[in-house]
Structure formats: C-alpha cells, structure tokens
Amino acid sequence: MISRSDIAYTNEVIQGLNTEIIGKNIYHFKTLDSTNLYSKKFIKKGIQEGAVVIADTQTCGRGRKKRSWSSPLGGLWFSVILYPNIHPKQGMFLTMIASVSVAQAIKKCIGINPTIKWPNDIIIKEKKLCGILTELESEKDKIKNAIVGIGINVNNKIDRDLKDVAISLKQVKGIDISLINLLSKILKKFDYYYQQFLTKKYDNIRKTWFSFSEIIGKKVEVYDNNKIINGIVSDVDENGCLILDTPKGKVQIFSGDVKYL
Ligand code: BTN
C-alpha cells in the first residue's frame, strides 16, 4: 500500500467547514485498497466519530453485494466513520443521509438535479453517478459503528465496460469539477442531516429524500438473493425499506436491485 497524508488537501477541505461532527478530521491517502476497509482499521484504533478517510484511487474498491467498485484517479472515494446509538434496523437511514447530502451538494455546486434510486444510487441521465456502501458492526440490538462509503464519478474516466451504465460529473458538465468544493459541501450537508437524525427529526430527511426520488408509484422488479418481486412502489418506510404493492398484498423490501418496468 502506498499511502500519504496530504496536509494541503486536508486543510483546504477542513477550512471553513465549521461542522459539529463530520470532517473534524480528514485522512487523505494517495492509494488505498478501500477507504471502507481502512476505516475498519481506524475504528480498531479508536478513531473519533465523524472522521473521514479519502483516497485518490482504490485498488480494491468495494460495492454492494460483494461487487467491485472501479476507483480511478479523478473520482471522489471516501468513507465517514460514525458511532450512532441506534438499532441496526435504522442503519438504512445512514445511507439515506448520505444520498440526500450528495444529491443536495451536487445540485448546489454543479447546478444539476440528480435523482436518488432506491436504495442508494445517485443517477443522472439514467446512469449511475454515485454509489453508497454502508457497513455496520452491531452487537445485540445496538450499532457499534458504521462506515458510510461514498463513491462519486467526478472527473475520472469511466471504464469501457461501464460506459452504458455509469456517468461522471465531468461528462455531464463538460468541465473539470473541484473535488475539494464538492467534498466540503457534502460533508456540511452530512453533518446537518446527521444531527437531525440524532435528534430524531426523521421526517425532514425523508422529505428531502423523496424530493430527489422518482420511485413512488413506479412499477418495478426487485432482485434480491435470486428472488424477484414485482410490484408498484407505495412508500419507503421510516427505516428506509421499500414498500411494494403486489398481488399478494404489501411487501417490505430490505435490500435488492431495482429495475423500473
Ligand atoms: C455500490 O455498489 O453502489 C456502492 C459503491 C460504494 C463505493 C465507495 S467508494 C468509497 C468507499 N470505499 C469502498 O471500497 N467502497 C465505497
């Protein structure tokens, strides 16, 4: 592993952040296997809540369902470390917080209105711009720690085999985007929504999430663990689960890949 802590980058992001919890400490590396994996090591060492681990490139970027995540130079690949005092079933809410923070930051910084596709994808022009991998460590009915890993295609080249399904901000705007500005904005939003979450103001987060989502009323097919469920989306409940109206009645979906029909 080649790594370095880049003080200039880190200071530039921290300057003017003025957050309560998120981004008080930022650890920047040239290359990591995965910022989520490195965050696990940091947690073992007792790193404080809100620490951010960022890498210019990842050699073993991880996606949901054990998929790999392409992470070349020019993208924003980072993880946020949290110790929320919550039940594991509320874990999906952390992903919601991340997705609204990214969507709002993109809208504000770049002037583009992305959509959020359940559970965690940020979409522009029907292609994936950002993915979120939230990993929880729980004991009994309490979360011990959470790592929220966020990957955004910003100025990076999109791999040839992903061209039909993935897109970068640079492709959309036609210019290079400042990683530092975008990261600062996301961390500020994340801090705001995380505090709302800790003070149980869930409705505000859900409302914002719905304002970026076009999923309600859509006919969908959900794939999860070799199971396929068809239905019409009627809600996303307070724990972030998808609620489908199916011929057999309402079905609650915890995870899966959604295809619009
Ligand atoms: C997905 O499958 O949609 C989730 C992708 C999450 C990728 C990010 S990049 C930063 C962090 N580190 C990882 O290894 N994965 C997440």
Short mmCIF file of C-alpha atoms and ligand atoms in Angstrom, two decimals:
data_model
loop_
_atom_site.label_atom_id
_atom_site.label_comp_id
_atom_site.label_asym_id
_atom_site.label_seq_id
_atom_site.Cartn_x
_atom_site.Cartn_y
_atom_site.Cartn_z
CA MET A 1 0.00 0.00 0.00
CA ILE A 2 1.32 3.41 -0.96
CA SER A 3 -0.13 5.99 1.35
CA ARG A 4 0.43 9.51 2.48
CA SER A 5 -1.48 12.04 4.41
CA ASP A 6 -1.78 15.10 2.22
CA ILE A 7 -1.93 18.03 4.59
CA ALA A 8 -2.68 20.65 1.93
CA TYR A 9 -5.75 18.83 0.58
CA THR A 10 -6.98 18.03 4.06
CA ASN A 11 -6.58 21.58 5.33
CA GLU A 12 -8.32 23.06 2.31
CA VAL A 13 -11.38 20.90 2.90
CA ILE A 14 -11.44 21.45 6.65
CA GLN A 15 -11.08 25.23 6.27
CA GLY A 16 -14.49 26.82 6.54
CA LEU A 17 -16.27 23.52 7.17
CA ASN A 18 -17.44 24.61 10.58
CA THR A 19 -19.17 21.29 11.23
CA GLU A 20 -20.10 19.79 14.61
CA ILE A 21 -19.22 16.14 13.99
CA ILE A 22 -18.40 15.27 10.38
CA GLY A 23 -14.99 16.07 8.89
CA LYS A 24 -13.29 17.43 12.01
CA ASN A 25 -10.50 15.08 10.98
CA ILE A 26 -9.81 14.08 7.41
CA TYR A 27 -7.24 11.45 6.45
CA HIS A 28 -6.20 11.65 2.83
CA PHE A 29 -4.23 8.95 1.01
CA LYS A 30 -2.87 8.66 -2.47
CA THR A 31 -3.82 4.99 -2.76
CA LEU A 32 -5.72 2.62 -0.50
CA ASP A 33 -7.20 -0.82 -1.09
CA SER A 34 -10.57 0.56 0.03
CA THR A 35 -11.47 3.53 2.22
CA ASN A 36 -14.11 1.35 3.94
CA LEU A 37 -11.52 -1.33 4.75
CA TYR A 38 -9.06 1.25 6.02
CA SER A 39 -11.79 2.81 8.17
CA LYS A 40 -12.25 -0.57 9.89
CA LYS A 41 -8.59 -0.44 10.94
CA PHE A 42 -9.05 3.12 12.17
CA ILE A 43 -12.08 2.08 14.25
CA LYS A 44 -10.00 -0.63 15.95
CA LYS A 45 -7.54 2.11 16.91
CA GLY A 46 -10.39 4.14 18.47
CA ILE A 47 -10.68 6.88 15.86
CA GLN A 48 -13.19 9.60 16.75
CA GLU A 49 -16.68 9.91 15.28
CA GLY A 50 -17.01 11.89 12.07
CA ALA A 51 -13.51 11.08 10.80
CA VAL A 52 -13.30 10.96 7.00
CA VAL A 53 -10.95 8.66 5.08
CA ILE A 54 -10.35 9.64 1.47
CA ALA A 55 -8.20 8.11 -1.26
CA ASP A 56 -7.26 9.39 -4.73
CA THR A 57 -7.51 5.84 -6.03
CA GLN A 58 -8.61 2.50 -4.62
CA THR A 59 -7.06 -0.78 -5.73
CA CYS A 60 -9.87 -2.87 -4.27
CA GLY A 61 -12.89 -0.54 -4.19
CA ARG A 62 -15.93 -2.37 -2.88
CA GLY A 63 -19.54 -2.11 -3.98
CA ARG A 64 -22.76 -3.57 -2.65
CA LYS A 65 -23.33 -7.32 -2.77
CA LYS A 66 -19.57 -8.02 -2.86
CA ARG A 67 -19.20 -6.32 -6.26
CA SER A 68 -16.03 -4.44 -7.08
CA TRP A 69 -16.07 -0.64 -7.49
CA SER A 70 -13.88 0.97 -10.13
CA SER A 71 -11.99 3.84 -8.46
CA PRO A 72 -9.52 5.57 -10.82
CA LEU A 73 -7.88 8.96 -10.31
CA GLY A 74 -10.25 11.94 -10.56
CA GLY A 75 -13.18 10.45 -8.60
CA LEU A 76 -14.25 11.11 -5.04
CA TRP A 77 -13.80 7.94 -2.97
CA PHE A 78 -14.29 8.38 0.75
CA SER A 79 -15.76 6.93 3.95
CA VAL A 80 -17.31 8.55 7.00
CA ILE A 81 -16.94 6.83 10.40
CA LEU A 82 -19.91 7.01 12.79
CA TYR A 83 -20.86 5.66 16.21
CA PRO A 84 -24.62 6.30 16.33
CA ASN A 85 -26.54 5.00 19.31
CA ILE A 86 -29.25 3.31 17.24
CA HIS A 87 -30.87 -0.05 16.49
CA PRO A 88 -29.34 -1.91 13.49
CA LYS A 89 -32.68 -1.73 11.65
CA GLN A 90 -32.21 2.05 11.46
CA GLY A 91 -28.92 1.58 9.62
CA MET A 92 -30.51 2.22 6.22
CA PHE A 93 -31.22 5.74 7.41
CA LEU A 94 -27.48 6.47 7.37
CA THR A 95 -27.45 5.62 3.67
CA MET A 96 -30.41 7.96 3.20
CA ILE A 97 -28.49 10.74 4.94
CA ALA A 98 -25.54 10.15 2.63
CA SER A 99 -27.65 10.13 -0.52
CA VAL A 100 -29.52 13.35 0.30
CA SER A 101 -26.23 15.04 1.23
CA VAL A 102 -24.62 14.05 -2.08
CA ALA A 103 -27.72 14.95 -4.13
CA GLN A 104 -28.07 18.38 -2.50
CA ALA A 105 -24.35 19.14 -2.77
CA ILE A 106 -24.37 18.29 -6.48
CA LYS A 107 -27.43 20.46 -7.03
CA LYS A 108 -25.82 23.38 -5.20
CA CYS A 109 -22.22 23.07 -6.50
CA ILE A 110 -22.86 21.96 -10.06
CA GLY A 111 -26.41 23.11 -10.74
CA ILE A 112 -27.64 19.67 -11.77
CA ASN A 113 -30.65 17.98 -10.19
CA PRO A 114 -29.81 14.28 -9.79
CA THR A 115 -32.28 11.59 -8.77
CA ILE A 116 -31.92 9.02 -6.00
CA LYS A 117 -32.71 5.45 -6.96
CA TRP A 118 -33.54 3.20 -4.02
CA PRO A 119 -31.67 2.18 -2.04
CA ASN A 120 -28.55 4.20 -2.62
CA ASP A 121 -27.74 5.16 -6.19
CA ILE A 122 -27.47 8.73 -7.42
CA ILE A 123 -28.49 8.87 -11.05
CA ILE A 124 -28.06 11.40 -13.85
CA LYS A 125 -29.36 10.78 -17.36
CA GLU A 126 -30.38 7.27 -16.29
CA LYS A 127 -26.75 6.36 -15.50
CA LYS A 128 -25.07 5.82 -12.14
CA LEU A 129 -23.06 8.75 -10.83
CA CYS A 130 -22.61 7.69 -7.22
CA GLY A 131 -22.91 4.56 -5.09
CA ILE A 132 -23.02 4.22 -1.32
CA LEU A 133 -21.86 1.24 0.73
CA THR A 134 -22.84 1.43 4.40
CA GLU A 135 -21.24 -1.25 6.58
CA LEU A 136 -22.43 -1.77 10.15
CA GLU A 137 -20.94 -3.61 13.09
CA SER A 138 -23.66 -4.42 15.59
CA GLU A 139 -23.96 -6.07 18.99
CA LYS A 140 -27.36 -7.39 20.14
CA ASP A 141 -29.74 -4.59 19.22
CA LYS A 142 -27.28 -1.74 19.00
CA ILE A 143 -24.92 -0.48 16.32
CA LYS A 144 -21.29 -0.42 17.49
CA ASN A 145 -20.04 1.50 14.50
CA ALA A 146 -20.97 2.40 10.94
CA ILE A 147 -18.84 3.14 7.91
CA VAL A 148 -20.60 5.07 5.17
CA GLY A 149 -18.56 4.67 1.98
CA ILE A 150 -19.36 7.07 -0.85
CA GLY A 151 -18.05 6.79 -4.41
CA ILE A 152 -18.73 9.57 -6.93
CA ASN A 153 -17.62 9.65 -10.55
CA VAL A 154 -16.40 13.23 -10.80
CA ASN A 155 -13.52 13.84 -13.24
CA ASN A 156 -12.45 10.21 -13.64
CA LYS A 157 -12.69 8.23 -16.87
CA ILE A 158 -15.49 5.68 -16.88
CA ASP A 159 -14.27 2.13 -17.57
CA ARG A 160 -15.13 0.97 -21.06
CA ASP A 161 -17.34 -1.89 -19.79
CA LEU A 162 -19.32 0.52 -17.58
CA LYS A 163 -19.99 3.18 -20.23
CA ASP A 164 -23.63 2.14 -20.71
CA VAL A 165 -24.47 2.25 -17.02
CA ALA A 166 -22.18 4.84 -15.40
CA ILE A 167 -21.54 8.56 -15.89
CA SER A 168 -19.23 11.23 -14.43
CA LEU A 169 -19.96 14.85 -13.48
CA LYS A 170 -17.31 15.94 -15.96
CA GLN A 171 -19.20 14.19 -18.76
CA VAL A 172 -22.39 15.98 -17.77
CA LYS A 173 -20.89 19.48 -17.35
CA GLY A 174 -18.08 19.26 -19.89
CA ILE A 175 -15.57 20.77 -17.43
CA ASP A 176 -13.40 19.62 -14.53
CA ILE A 177 -15.19 19.84 -11.19
CA SER A 178 -13.41 20.87 -7.97
CA LEU A 179 -13.19 17.80 -5.72
CA ILE A 180 -12.43 19.99 -2.73
CA ASN A 181 -15.56 22.16 -3.15
CA LEU A 182 -17.78 19.18 -3.73
CA LEU A 183 -16.39 17.23 -0.77
CA SER A 184 -16.74 20.25 1.55
CA LYS A 185 -20.36 20.75 0.54
CA ILE A 186 -21.20 17.06 1.02
CA LEU A 187 -19.59 16.97 4.48
CA LYS A 188 -21.50 20.09 5.56
CA LYS A 189 -24.80 18.60 4.43
CA PHE A 190 -23.92 15.25 6.02
CA ASP A 191 -23.21 16.98 9.32
CA TYR A 192 -26.55 18.82 9.17
CA TYR A 193 -28.64 15.72 8.39
CA TYR A 194 -26.73 13.51 10.84
CA GLN A 195 -27.56 15.91 13.63
CA GLN A 196 -31.20 15.94 12.54
CA PHE A 197 -31.09 12.15 12.69
CA LEU A 198 -29.56 12.10 16.18
CA THR A 199 -32.33 14.43 17.37
CA LYS A 200 -34.93 12.14 15.74
CA LYS A 201 -36.04 14.64 13.07
CA TYR A 202 -36.51 11.80 10.60
CA ASP A 203 -39.32 13.45 8.67
CA ASN A 204 -37.16 16.24 7.30
CA ILE A 205 -34.62 13.71 5.97
CA ARG A 206 -37.33 11.53 4.42
CA LYS A 207 -39.00 14.55 2.82
CA THR A 208 -35.72 15.64 1.25
CA TRP A 209 -35.02 12.08 0.09
CA PHE A 210 -38.44 11.91 -1.58
CA SER A 211 -37.83 15.26 -3.30
CA PHE A 212 -34.91 13.65 -5.18
CA SER A 213 -36.58 10.29 -5.75
CA GLU A 214 -38.96 9.40 -8.53
CA ILE A 215 -39.74 5.94 -7.24
CA ILE A 216 -43.20 6.35 -5.69
CA GLY A 217 -45.90 4.93 -7.96
CA LYS A 218 -43.34 3.25 -10.25
CA LYS A 219 -43.81 -0.30 -11.46
CA VAL A 220 -40.64 -2.18 -10.51
CA GLU A 221 -38.92 -5.52 -10.41
CA VAL A 222 -36.66 -6.09 -7.38
CA TYR A 223 -33.90 -8.70 -7.42
CA ASP A 224 -32.58 -9.91 -4.09
CA ASN A 225 -30.76 -13.18 -3.38
CA ASN A 226 -32.06 -14.89 -6.52
CA LYS A 227 -35.59 -13.77 -5.69
CA ILE A 228 -37.59 -11.50 -7.97
CA ILE A 229 -40.52 -9.48 -6.68
CA ASN A 230 -42.76 -7.36 -8.91
CA GLY A 231 -44.97 -4.57 -7.69
CA ILE A 232 -45.76 -0.89 -7.52
CA VAL A 233 -43.81 1.22 -5.03
CA SER A 234 -46.18 2.72 -2.48
CA ASP A 235 -43.69 4.01 0.11
CA VAL A 236 -40.21 4.00 1.61
CA ASP A 237 -40.83 3.47 5.32
CA GLU A 238 -39.21 5.11 8.35
CA ASN A 239 -36.39 2.55 8.31
CA GLY A 240 -35.65 3.11 4.63
CA CYS A 241 -37.32 -0.12 3.44
CA LEU A 242 -39.13 -0.18 0.13
CA ILE A 243 -42.86 -0.93 0.38
CA LEU A 244 -44.33 -2.65 -2.67
CA ASP A 245 -47.97 -3.22 -3.54
CA THR A 246 -48.04 -6.72 -5.01
CA PRO A 247 -50.89 -9.05 -6.00
CA LYS A 248 -50.27 -10.76 -2.63
CA GLY A 249 -50.52 -7.52 -0.66
CA LYS A 250 -47.91 -5.13 0.74
CA VAL A 251 -44.32 -6.42 0.83
CA GLN A 252 -41.46 -4.79 2.76
CA ILE A 253 -38.09 -4.97 0.98
CA PHE A 254 -34.85 -4.53 2.94
CA SER A 255 -32.33 -4.75 0.12
CA GLY A 256 -32.05 -5.52 -3.58
CA ASP A 257 -31.56 -4.09 -7.03
CA VAL A 258 -34.47 -2.21 -8.53
CA LYS A 259 -35.37 -2.26 -12.22
CA TYR A 260 -38.04 0.16 -13.48
CA LEU A 261 -40.55 -1.59 -15.74
C1 BTN B 1 -22.48 0.47 -4.77
O1 BTN B 1 -22.32 -0.72 -5.06
O2 BTN B 1 -23.28 1.17 -5.37
C2 BTN B 1 -21.69 1.09 -3.63
C3 BTN B 1 -20.37 1.61 -4.07
C4 BTN B 1 -19.58 2.30 -2.96
C5 BTN B 1 -18.19 2.73 -3.38
C6 BTN B 1 -17.49 3.52 -2.32
S1 BTN B 1 -16.00 4.28 -2.89
C7 BTN B 1 -15.55 4.69 -1.27
C8 BTN B 1 -15.93 3.52 -0.39
N1 BTN B 1 -14.86 2.54 -0.36
C9 BTN B 1 -15.20 1.40 -0.95
O3 BTN B 1 -14.46 0.40 -1.08
N2 BTN B 1 -16.46 1.47 -1.39
C10 BTN B 1 -17.07 2.74 -1.08
#
